[in-house]
mmCIF file of C-alpha atoms in Angstrom:
data_model
loop_
_atom_site.group_PDB
_atom_site.id
_atom_site.type_symbol
_atom_site.label_atom_id
_atom_site.label_comp_id
_atom_site.label_asym_id
_atom_site.label_seq_id
_atom_site.Cartn_x
_atom_site.Cartn_y
_atom_site.Cartn_z
ATOM 1 C CA MET A 1 -79.141 42.552 62.764
ATOM 2 C CA ARG A 2 -80.268 40.993 66.023
ATOM 3 C CA PHE A 3 -78.773 37.675 64.916
ATOM 4 C CA PHE A 4 -75.406 39.238 64.122
ATOM 5 C CA ALA A 5 -75.445 41.280 67.350
ATOM 6 C CA ARG A 6 -76.030 38.159 69.451
ATOM 7 C CA ARG A 7 -73.277 36.258 67.687
ATOM 8 C CA THR A 8 -70.868 39.201 67.990
ATOM 9 C CA ALA A 9 -71.476 39.454 71.738
ATOM 10 C CA PHE A 10 -70.949 35.712 72.128
ATOM 11 C CA TYR A 11 -67.648 35.721 70.262
ATOM 12 C CA LEU A 12 -66.377 38.821 72.081
ATOM 13 C CA PHE A 13 -67.001 37.073 75.388
ATOM 14 C CA THR A 14 -65.338 33.898 74.107
ATOM 15 C CA ALA A 15 -62.301 35.867 72.947
ATOM 16 C CA TRP A 16 -62.017 37.581 76.350
ATOM 17 C CA ALA A 17 -62.251 34.227 78.172
ATOM 18 C CA ALA A 18 -59.655 32.605 75.903
ATOM 19 C CA ILE A 19 -57.203 35.497 76.280
ATOM 20 C CA THR A 20 -57.688 35.510 80.056
ATOM 21 C CA ILE A 21 -57.015 31.770 80.297
ATOM 22 C CA ASN A 22 -54.010 32.256 78.047
ATOM 23 C CA PHE A 23 -52.650 34.783 80.566
ATOM 24 C CA PHE A 24 -53.238 32.796 83.756
ATOM 25 C CA LEU A 25 -52.377 29.295 82.513
ATOM 26 C CA PRO A 26 -48.583 29.794 82.152
ATOM 27 C CA ARG A 27 -48.509 31.518 85.533
ATOM 28 C CA MET A 28 -50.145 28.488 87.151
ATOM 29 C CA MET A 29 -47.345 26.235 85.878
ATOM 30 C CA LYS A 30 -44.387 25.409 88.053
ATOM 31 C CA GLY A 31 -41.624 27.985 87.649
ATOM 32 C CA ASP A 32 -41.591 30.755 85.057
ATOM 33 C CA PRO A 33 -39.803 31.460 81.755
ATOM 34 C CA VAL A 34 -37.130 33.584 83.400
ATOM 35 C CA SER A 35 -36.230 30.800 85.851
ATOM 36 C CA ALA A 36 -36.039 28.297 82.985
ATOM 37 C CA TYR A 37 -33.813 30.671 81.013
ATOM 38 C CA LEU A 38 -31.527 31.288 84.020
ATOM 39 C CA ALA A 39 -31.235 27.534 84.663
ATOM 40 C CA LYS A 40 -29.963 27.001 81.101
ATOM 41 C CA ASN A 41 -27.521 29.920 81.387
ATOM 42 C CA GLN A 42 -26.401 29.410 84.969
ATOM 43 C CA GLY A 43 -23.478 31.648 85.893
ATOM 44 C CA LYS A 44 -23.695 33.699 82.698
ATOM 45 C CA ILE A 45 -26.328 36.217 83.827
ATOM 46 C CA SER A 46 -25.927 38.593 86.747
ATOM 47 C CA PRO A 47 -28.677 39.064 89.369
ATOM 48 C CA GLU A 48 -29.300 42.575 88.024
ATOM 49 C CA ALA A 49 -29.820 41.228 84.501
ATOM 50 C CA ALA A 50 -32.129 38.514 85.853
ATOM 51 C CA GLU A 51 -34.212 41.143 87.650
ATOM 52 C CA SER A 52 -34.374 43.172 84.442
ATOM 53 C CA LEU A 53 -35.672 40.108 82.597
ATOM 54 C CA ARG A 54 -38.387 39.609 85.216
ATOM 55 C CA THR A 55 -39.393 43.244 84.840
ATOM 56 C CA LEU A 56 -39.401 42.896 81.034
ATOM 57 C CA PHE A 57 -41.772 39.912 81.215
ATOM 58 C CA GLY A 58 -43.981 41.453 83.903
ATOM 59 C CA LEU A 59 -42.986 38.882 86.525
ATOM 60 C CA ASP A 60 -41.448 41.224 89.091
ATOM 61 C CA ASP A 61 -42.740 40.886 92.641
ATOM 62 C CA GLY A 62 -43.544 44.601 92.849
ATOM 63 C CA ARG A 63 -46.670 44.255 90.687
ATOM 64 C CA SER A 64 -49.774 42.334 91.606
ATOM 65 C CA LEU A 65 -51.286 39.672 89.398
ATOM 66 C CA PHE A 66 -54.117 42.033 88.436
ATOM 67 C CA GLN A 67 -51.608 44.734 87.420
ATOM 68 C CA GLN A 68 -49.749 42.153 85.331
ATOM 69 C CA TYR A 69 -53.073 41.193 83.725
ATOM 70 C CA VAL A 70 -53.820 44.817 82.826
ATOM 71 C CA ASP A 71 -50.279 45.232 81.464
ATOM 72 C CA TYR A 72 -50.729 42.070 79.404
ATOM 73 C CA TRP A 73 -53.853 43.483 77.748
ATOM 74 C CA GLY A 74 -52.096 46.762 77.066
ATOM 75 C CA LEU A 75 -49.099 45.061 75.466
ATOM 76 C CA MET A 76 -51.269 42.661 73.477
ATOM 77 C CA LEU A 77 -53.476 45.417 72.093
ATOM 78 C CA SER A 78 -50.349 47.287 71.039
ATOM 79 C CA GLY A 79 -49.071 44.191 69.223
ATOM 80 C CA ASP A 80 -46.356 43.298 71.756
ATOM 81 C CA LEU A 81 -46.502 39.567 72.617
ATOM 82 C CA GLY A 82 -43.218 39.522 74.532
ATOM 83 C CA ARG A 83 -39.842 38.096 73.606
ATOM 84 C CA SER A 84 -38.848 34.529 72.829
ATOM 85 C CA PHE A 85 -36.105 32.949 74.958
ATOM 86 C CA SER A 86 -35.356 30.180 72.474
ATOM 87 C CA LYS A 87 -34.987 32.645 69.570
ATOM 88 C CA GLY A 88 -32.408 34.980 71.119
ATOM 89 C CA LEU A 89 -34.967 37.272 72.812
ATOM 90 C CA ALA A 90 -36.497 38.117 69.434
ATOM 91 C CA PRO A 91 -40.040 39.571 69.532
ATOM 92 C CA VAL A 92 -42.625 36.783 69.656
ATOM 93 C CA GLY A 93 -44.708 38.516 67.005
ATOM 94 C CA ASP A 94 -41.793 38.502 64.568
ATOM 95 C CA VAL A 95 -41.036 34.818 65.249
ATOM 96 C CA ILE A 96 -44.653 33.795 64.639
ATOM 97 C CA ALA A 97 -44.942 36.058 61.586
ATOM 98 C CA ALA A 98 -41.934 34.316 60.037
ATOM 99 C CA ALA A 99 -43.496 30.829 60.418
ATOM 100 C CA LEU A 100 -47.190 31.630 59.875
ATOM 101 C CA PRO A 101 -47.124 32.223 56.082
ATOM 102 C CA TRP A 102 -45.618 28.770 55.463
ATOM 103 C CA THR A 103 -48.391 27.063 57.423
ATOM 104 C CA LEU A 104 -51.193 29.161 55.928
ATOM 105 C CA GLY A 105 -49.876 28.806 52.410
ATOM 106 C CA LEU A 106 -49.479 25.043 52.500
ATOM 107 C CA VAL A 107 -52.089 23.692 54.901
ATOM 108 C CA GLY A 108 -54.625 26.412 54.152
ATOM 109 C CA ILE A 109 -54.675 25.733 50.426
ATOM 110 C CA ALA A 110 -54.676 21.945 50.996
ATOM 111 C CA THR A 111 -57.580 22.136 53.478
ATOM 112 C CA ILE A 112 -59.702 24.394 51.251
ATOM 113 C CA LEU A 113 -58.968 22.208 48.229
ATOM 114 C CA SER A 114 -59.891 19.007 50.062
ATOM 115 C CA PHE A 115 -63.149 20.558 51.344
ATOM 116 C CA PHE A 116 -64.389 21.741 47.941
ATOM 117 C CA LEU A 117 -63.181 18.634 46.122
ATOM 118 C CA GLY A 118 -64.612 16.266 48.759
ATOM 119 C CA SER A 119 -67.931 18.110 49.026
ATOM 120 C CA GLY A 120 -68.273 18.227 45.243
ATOM 121 C CA LEU A 121 -67.535 14.529 44.826
ATOM 122 C CA GLY A 122 -69.809 13.670 47.761
ATOM 123 C CA ALA A 123 -72.677 15.636 46.218
ATOM 124 C CA ILE A 124 -72.306 13.880 42.871
ATOM 125 C CA ILE A 125 -71.996 10.438 44.496
ATOM 126 C CA GLY A 126 -75.075 11.097 46.638
ATOM 127 C CA TRP A 127 -77.022 12.357 43.616
ATOM 128 C CA ARG A 128 -76.102 9.191 41.694
ATOM 129 C CA ARG A 129 -76.481 6.831 44.654
ATOM 130 C CA GLY A 130 -76.378 3.180 43.740
ATOM 131 C CA SER A 131 -74.072 3.760 40.759
ATOM 132 C CA LYS A 132 -70.445 2.762 40.281
ATOM 133 C CA ALA A 133 -69.415 6.107 41.769
ATOM 134 C CA ASP A 134 -70.142 4.638 45.234
ATOM 135 C CA ALA A 135 -66.839 2.741 44.963
ATOM 136 C CA ILE A 136 -65.007 6.023 45.627
ATOM 137 C CA VAL A 137 -66.353 6.153 49.191
ATOM 138 C CA PRO A 138 -64.608 3.073 50.674
ATOM 139 C CA ILE A 139 -61.364 3.887 48.840
ATOM 140 C CA SER A 140 -61.223 7.463 50.138
ATOM 141 C CA THR A 141 -62.302 6.347 53.616
ATOM 142 C CA PHE A 142 -59.463 3.821 53.706
ATOM 143 C CA PHE A 143 -56.880 6.550 53.025
ATOM 144 C CA SER A 144 -58.383 8.729 55.752
ATOM 145 C CA THR A 145 -57.883 5.934 58.315
ATOM 146 C CA VAL A 146 -54.171 5.522 57.528
ATOM 147 C CA PRO A 147 -51.985 7.315 60.123
ATOM 148 C CA TYR A 148 -50.743 10.541 58.608
ATOM 149 C CA PHE A 149 -47.078 10.079 59.470
ATOM 150 C CA TRP A 150 -47.150 6.650 57.801
ATOM 151 C CA MET A 151 -48.777 8.052 54.661
ATOM 152 C CA GLY A 152 -46.220 10.852 54.598
ATOM 153 C CA LEU A 153 -43.306 8.444 54.872
ATOM 154 C CA ILE A 154 -44.752 6.242 52.104
ATOM 155 C CA ALA A 155 -45.219 9.319 49.893
ATOM 156 C CA ILE A 156 -41.594 10.342 50.490
ATOM 157 C CA ALA A 157 -40.345 6.832 49.753
ATOM 158 C CA VAL A 158 -42.344 6.488 46.505
ATOM 159 C CA PHE A 159 -42.522 9.960 44.961
ATOM 160 C CA SER A 160 -39.274 11.401 46.264
ATOM 161 C CA SER A 161 -36.742 8.622 46.856
ATOM 162 C CA THR A 162 -37.873 6.179 44.118
ATOM 163 C CA LEU A 163 -39.392 8.343 41.386
ATOM 164 C CA GLY A 164 -37.631 11.592 42.250
ATOM 165 C CA TRP A 165 -40.646 13.717 41.303
ATOM 166 C CA PHE A 166 -40.696 15.929 44.407
ATOM 167 C CA PRO A 167 -38.217 17.046 47.098
ATOM 168 C CA ALA A 168 -38.439 15.085 50.339
ATOM 169 C CA SER A 169 -38.261 17.873 52.911
ATOM 170 C CA HIS A 170 -38.013 21.567 53.744
ATOM 171 C CA ALA A 171 -39.934 24.479 52.221
ATOM 172 C CA TYR A 172 -37.282 25.384 49.646
ATOM 173 C CA SER A 173 -33.880 24.227 48.469
ATOM 174 C CA LYS A 174 -30.872 24.550 50.729
ATOM 175 C CA GLY A 175 -28.877 27.644 49.920
ATOM 176 C CA ALA A 176 -31.847 29.431 48.347
ATOM 177 C CA THR A 177 -32.731 32.883 49.650
ATOM 178 C CA PRO A 178 -36.437 33.759 50.108
ATOM 179 C CA GLU A 179 -37.350 36.448 47.596
ATOM 180 C CA TRP A 180 -40.202 37.544 45.349
ATOM 181 C CA SER A 181 -39.236 35.822 42.126
ATOM 182 C CA TRP A 182 -40.709 33.167 39.833
ATOM 183 C CA GLU A 183 -37.705 30.876 40.409
ATOM 184 C CA PHE A 184 -38.124 30.892 44.179
ATOM 185 C CA ALA A 185 -41.920 30.560 43.913
ATOM 186 C CA TRP A 186 -41.539 27.480 41.694
ATOM 187 C CA ASP A 187 -39.054 26.033 44.175
ATOM 188 C CA VAL A 188 -41.561 26.539 47.009
ATOM 189 C CA ILE A 189 -44.361 24.941 44.952
ATOM 190 C CA GLN A 190 -42.209 21.889 44.231
ATOM 191 C CA HIS A 191 -41.361 21.438 47.916
ATOM 192 C CA GLY A 192 -44.974 21.993 49.026
ATOM 193 C CA THR A 193 -46.735 19.766 46.481
ATOM 194 C CA LEU A 194 -46.018 16.437 48.173
ATOM 195 C CA PRO A 195 -47.104 17.423 51.720
ATOM 196 C CA ALA A 196 -50.145 19.250 50.276
ATOM 197 C CA LEU A 197 -51.246 16.199 48.283
ATOM 198 C CA THR A 198 -50.762 14.038 51.355
ATOM 199 C CA ILE A 199 -53.038 16.323 53.379
ATOM 200 C CA VAL A 200 -55.692 16.301 50.639
ATOM 201 C CA VAL A 201 -55.673 12.504 50.308
ATOM 202 C CA ALA A 202 -55.776 12.016 54.085
ATOM 203 C CA SER A 203 -58.756 14.356 54.632
ATOM 204 C CA LEU A 204 -60.750 13.758 51.450
ATOM 205 C CA GLY A 205 -62.630 10.697 52.720
ATOM 206 C CA GLY A 206 -64.355 12.508 55.568
ATOM 207 C CA TRP A 207 -65.672 15.297 53.344
ATOM 208 C CA ILE A 208 -66.911 12.834 50.696
ATOM 209 C CA LEU A 209 -68.660 10.568 53.202
ATOM 210 C CA GLY A 210 -70.299 13.423 55.098
ATOM 211 C CA MET A 211 -71.579 15.166 51.976
ATOM 212 C CA ARG A 212 -72.828 11.922 50.412
ATOM 213 C CA ASN A 213 -74.839 10.999 53.512
ATOM 214 C CA MET A 214 -76.373 14.479 53.744
ATOM 215 C CA MET A 215 -77.260 14.403 50.040
ATOM 216 C CA ILE A 216 -79.098 11.115 50.444
ATOM 217 C CA THR A 217 -81.077 12.636 53.324
ATOM 218 C CA VAL A 218 -81.861 15.870 51.473
ATOM 219 C CA LEU A 219 -82.974 14.099 48.278
ATOM 220 C CA ASP A 220 -85.952 12.654 50.189
ATOM 221 C CA GLU A 221 -87.208 16.136 51.163
ATOM 222 C CA ASP A 222 -90.392 17.500 49.623
ATOM 223 C CA TYR A 223 -88.819 20.632 48.132
ATOM 224 C CA VAL A 224 -86.463 18.481 46.037
ATOM 225 C CA THR A 225 -89.380 16.382 44.819
ATOM 226 C CA VAL A 226 -91.351 19.519 43.926
ATOM 227 C CA ALA A 227 -88.359 20.966 42.038
ATOM 228 C CA GLN A 228 -88.039 17.772 40.029
ATOM 229 C CA ALA A 229 -91.796 17.680 39.385
ATOM 230 C CA LYS A 230 -91.613 21.220 37.964
ATOM 231 C CA GLY A 231 -89.281 19.898 35.297
ATOM 232 C CA LEU A 232 -86.189 21.834 36.408
ATOM 233 C CA PRO A 233 -82.901 20.621 34.897
ATOM 234 C CA PRO A 234 -81.162 18.023 37.096
ATOM 235 C CA ARG A 235 -78.054 20.212 37.333
ATOM 236 C CA LYS A 236 -80.122 23.088 38.727
ATOM 237 C CA VAL A 237 -81.890 20.833 41.236
ATOM 238 C CA LEU A 238 -78.512 19.489 42.328
ATOM 239 C CA SER A 239 -76.845 22.875 42.796
ATOM 240 C CA ARG A 240 -79.709 25.168 43.871
ATOM 241 C CA TYR A 241 -81.792 22.833 46.029
ATOM 242 C CA ALA A 242 -79.993 19.659 47.130
ATOM 243 C CA SER A 243 -76.335 20.654 47.480
ATOM 244 C CA ARG A 244 -77.057 24.053 49.038
ATOM 245 C CA ASN A 245 -78.880 22.447 51.957
ATOM 246 C CA ALA A 246 -76.698 19.353 52.238
ATOM 247 C CA VAL A 247 -73.511 21.394 52.616
ATOM 248 C CA LEU A 248 -74.742 23.291 55.699
ATOM 249 C CA PRO A 249 -73.560 20.732 58.306
ATOM 250 C CA GLN A 250 -70.213 20.585 56.502
ATOM 251 C CA LEU A 251 -69.581 24.284 57.165
ATOM 252 C CA SER A 252 -69.142 23.801 60.912
ATOM 253 C CA SER A 253 -66.511 21.112 60.391
ATOM 254 C CA PHE A 254 -64.866 23.242 57.719
ATOM 255 C CA ALA A 255 -64.673 26.194 60.113
ATOM 256 C CA LEU A 256 -62.920 24.079 62.732
ATOM 257 C CA SER A 257 -60.547 22.785 60.068
ATOM 258 C CA LEU A 258 -59.689 26.331 59.044
ATOM 259 C CA GLY A 259 -59.166 27.350 62.636
ATOM 260 C CA PHE A 260 -56.837 24.485 63.419
ATOM 261 C CA ILE A 261 -54.801 25.062 60.266
ATOM 262 C CA VAL A 262 -52.572 27.306 62.364
ATOM 263 C CA GLY A 263 -51.693 24.772 65.035
ATOM 264 C CA GLY A 264 -52.822 21.374 63.805
ATOM 265 C CA THR A 265 -49.996 20.632 61.386
ATOM 266 C CA LEU A 266 -47.385 19.303 63.791
ATOM 267 C CA VAL A 267 -47.128 15.791 62.325
ATOM 268 C CA MET A 268 -46.914 17.027 58.742
ATOM 269 C CA GLU A 269 -44.211 19.559 59.577
ATOM 270 C CA LEU A 270 -42.184 16.955 61.449
ATOM 271 C CA VAL A 271 -42.411 14.370 58.658
ATOM 272 C CA PHE A 272 -41.500 16.845 55.911
ATOM 273 C CA SER A 273 -39.264 19.116 58.076
ATOM 274 C CA TYR A 274 -41.478 22.031 57.111
ATOM 275 C CA PRO A 275 -40.806 25.364 58.921
ATOM 276 C CA GLY A 276 -44.354 26.111 60.063
ATOM 277 C CA VAL A 277 -46.211 27.007 63.233
ATOM 278 C CA GLY A 278 -46.681 23.402 64.369
ATOM 279 C CA LYS A 279 -42.957 22.718 64.483
ATOM 280 C CA LEU A 280 -42.396 26.108 66.119
ATOM 281 C CA LEU A 281 -44.867 25.183 68.872
ATOM 282 C CA LEU A 282 -43.070 21.878 69.497
ATOM 283 C CA ASP A 283 -39.696 23.654 69.695
ATOM 284 C CA ALA A 284 -41.140 26.234 72.106
ATOM 285 C CA THR A 285 -42.575 23.484 74.315
ATOM 286 C CA ASN A 286 -39.298 21.565 74.441
ATOM 287 C CA ALA A 287 -37.394 24.762 75.273
ATOM 288 C CA LYS A 288 -40.012 25.859 77.851
ATOM 289 C CA ASP A 289 -40.286 29.115 75.971
ATOM 290 C CA TYR A 290 -43.462 30.295 77.710
ATOM 291 C CA PRO A 291 -43.778 33.676 75.931
ATOM 292 C CA LEU A 292 -43.619 31.985 72.530
ATOM 293 C CA MET A 293 -46.024 29.258 73.646
ATOM 294 C CA GLN A 294 -48.422 31.898 74.965
ATOM 295 C CA GLY A 295 -48.245 33.847 71.706
ATOM 296 C CA LEU A 296 -48.842 30.720 69.616
ATOM 297 C CA PHE A 297 -51.819 29.634 71.739
ATOM 298 C CA LEU A 298 -53.268 33.133 71.353
ATOM 299 C CA VAL A 299 -52.920 33.055 67.557
ATOM 300 C CA ILE A 300 -54.444 29.558 67.384
ATOM 301 C CA THR A 301 -57.389 30.539 69.609
ATOM 302 C CA LEU A 302 -58.167 33.700 67.655
ATOM 303 C CA SER A 303 -57.871 31.757 64.379
ATOM 304 C CA VAL A 304 -60.502 29.271 65.542
ATOM 305 C CA LEU A 305 -62.826 32.104 66.621
ATOM 306 C CA VAL A 306 -62.460 33.967 63.324
ATOM 307 C CA ALA A 307 -63.085 30.768 61.362
ATOM 308 C CA ASN A 308 -66.248 30.083 63.358
ATOM 309 C CA ILE A 309 -67.467 33.643 62.813
ATOM 310 C CA LEU A 310 -67.038 33.225 59.053
ATOM 311 C CA ALA A 311 -68.865 29.891 59.227
ATOM 312 C CA ASP A 312 -71.771 31.493 61.119
ATOM 313 C CA VAL A 313 -72.027 34.242 58.506
ATOM 314 C CA ALA A 314 -71.970 31.723 55.660
ATOM 315 C CA TYR A 315 -74.476 29.486 57.456
ATOM 316 C CA ALA A 316 -76.858 32.408 57.989
ATOM 317 C CA ALA A 317 -76.481 33.523 54.370
ATOM 318 C CA LEU A 318 -77.273 30.046 53.025
ATOM 319 C CA ASP A 319 -80.024 29.190 55.524
ATOM 320 C CA PRO A 320 -82.374 32.092 56.419
ATOM 321 C CA ARG A 321 -84.064 29.882 59.038
ATOM 322 C CA THR A 322 -80.992 30.304 61.239
ATOM 323 C CA ARG A 323 -81.383 34.072 61.346
ATOM 324 C CA GLN A 324 -85.122 33.853 61.998
ATOM 325 C CA THR A 325 -84.750 31.284 64.807
ATOM 326 C CA GLU A 326 -82.066 33.156 66.761
ATOM 327 C CA ALA A 327 -83.684 36.558 66.187
#
């Protein structure tokens, strides 16, 4: 309990610091979202309407910065992240909620699949070190060094334009209406298969190489030698003793990968014209839509924190020494 209490206090402080920086950073930039919006709509908005917009966004001169900070916490805790200028003053929460499922569904599944597949292959390759299975390592590492946008364009040219196996862009067919039906779900799967496979191929090499190297290190430990000397089946030694300890360093990298799923997909979404959070962040930056940018940064930050919390819990569950050391 002491271990979990210390980690909870640390992450609560980190969340407070991140949210505070998220509040002050846009206000340290030159200008403000209302000024940017008025510059694009010069002559179309009256001074009274402009003052109302400043009041709506908490930028009126009648309130101090500390009062604005307190108001920001109150609005955020109530689920109000402001309104997006580039999306017709729609609530920021609704705009993000419309794009978030596409990113989580595609990149989340691809990242989890690449982690488990890469860690599994790396464990087997490390267990059978010196065999022909080692040839997988340089091949997968080569694909991980290829720039992602280049790999995406090659995948589109081969599997979409030449072979016609998968659609080249977008999340679903033009003219289709999002709905809960098997036809629409199959359409989404067809459009998401090619970018998902590209993500898996691009990230597989790192997971394989990291797990293989850790397996080679772990196999020289005494507890593995003792397990083998007891006559335990090789499969049990691999899963219960070697792999369980070798995967521990992988969990930290996996947590960061999960956290950056939300905002780290910009290149993929541009190449495949996918309507996710990464493309939404780029559009908000180009439009100087500070409320939307602030909301996206908040979601990305909290996603990274939650992913790290889950990694700490998993790490402590797999390695009791962590709990004992910090307690």
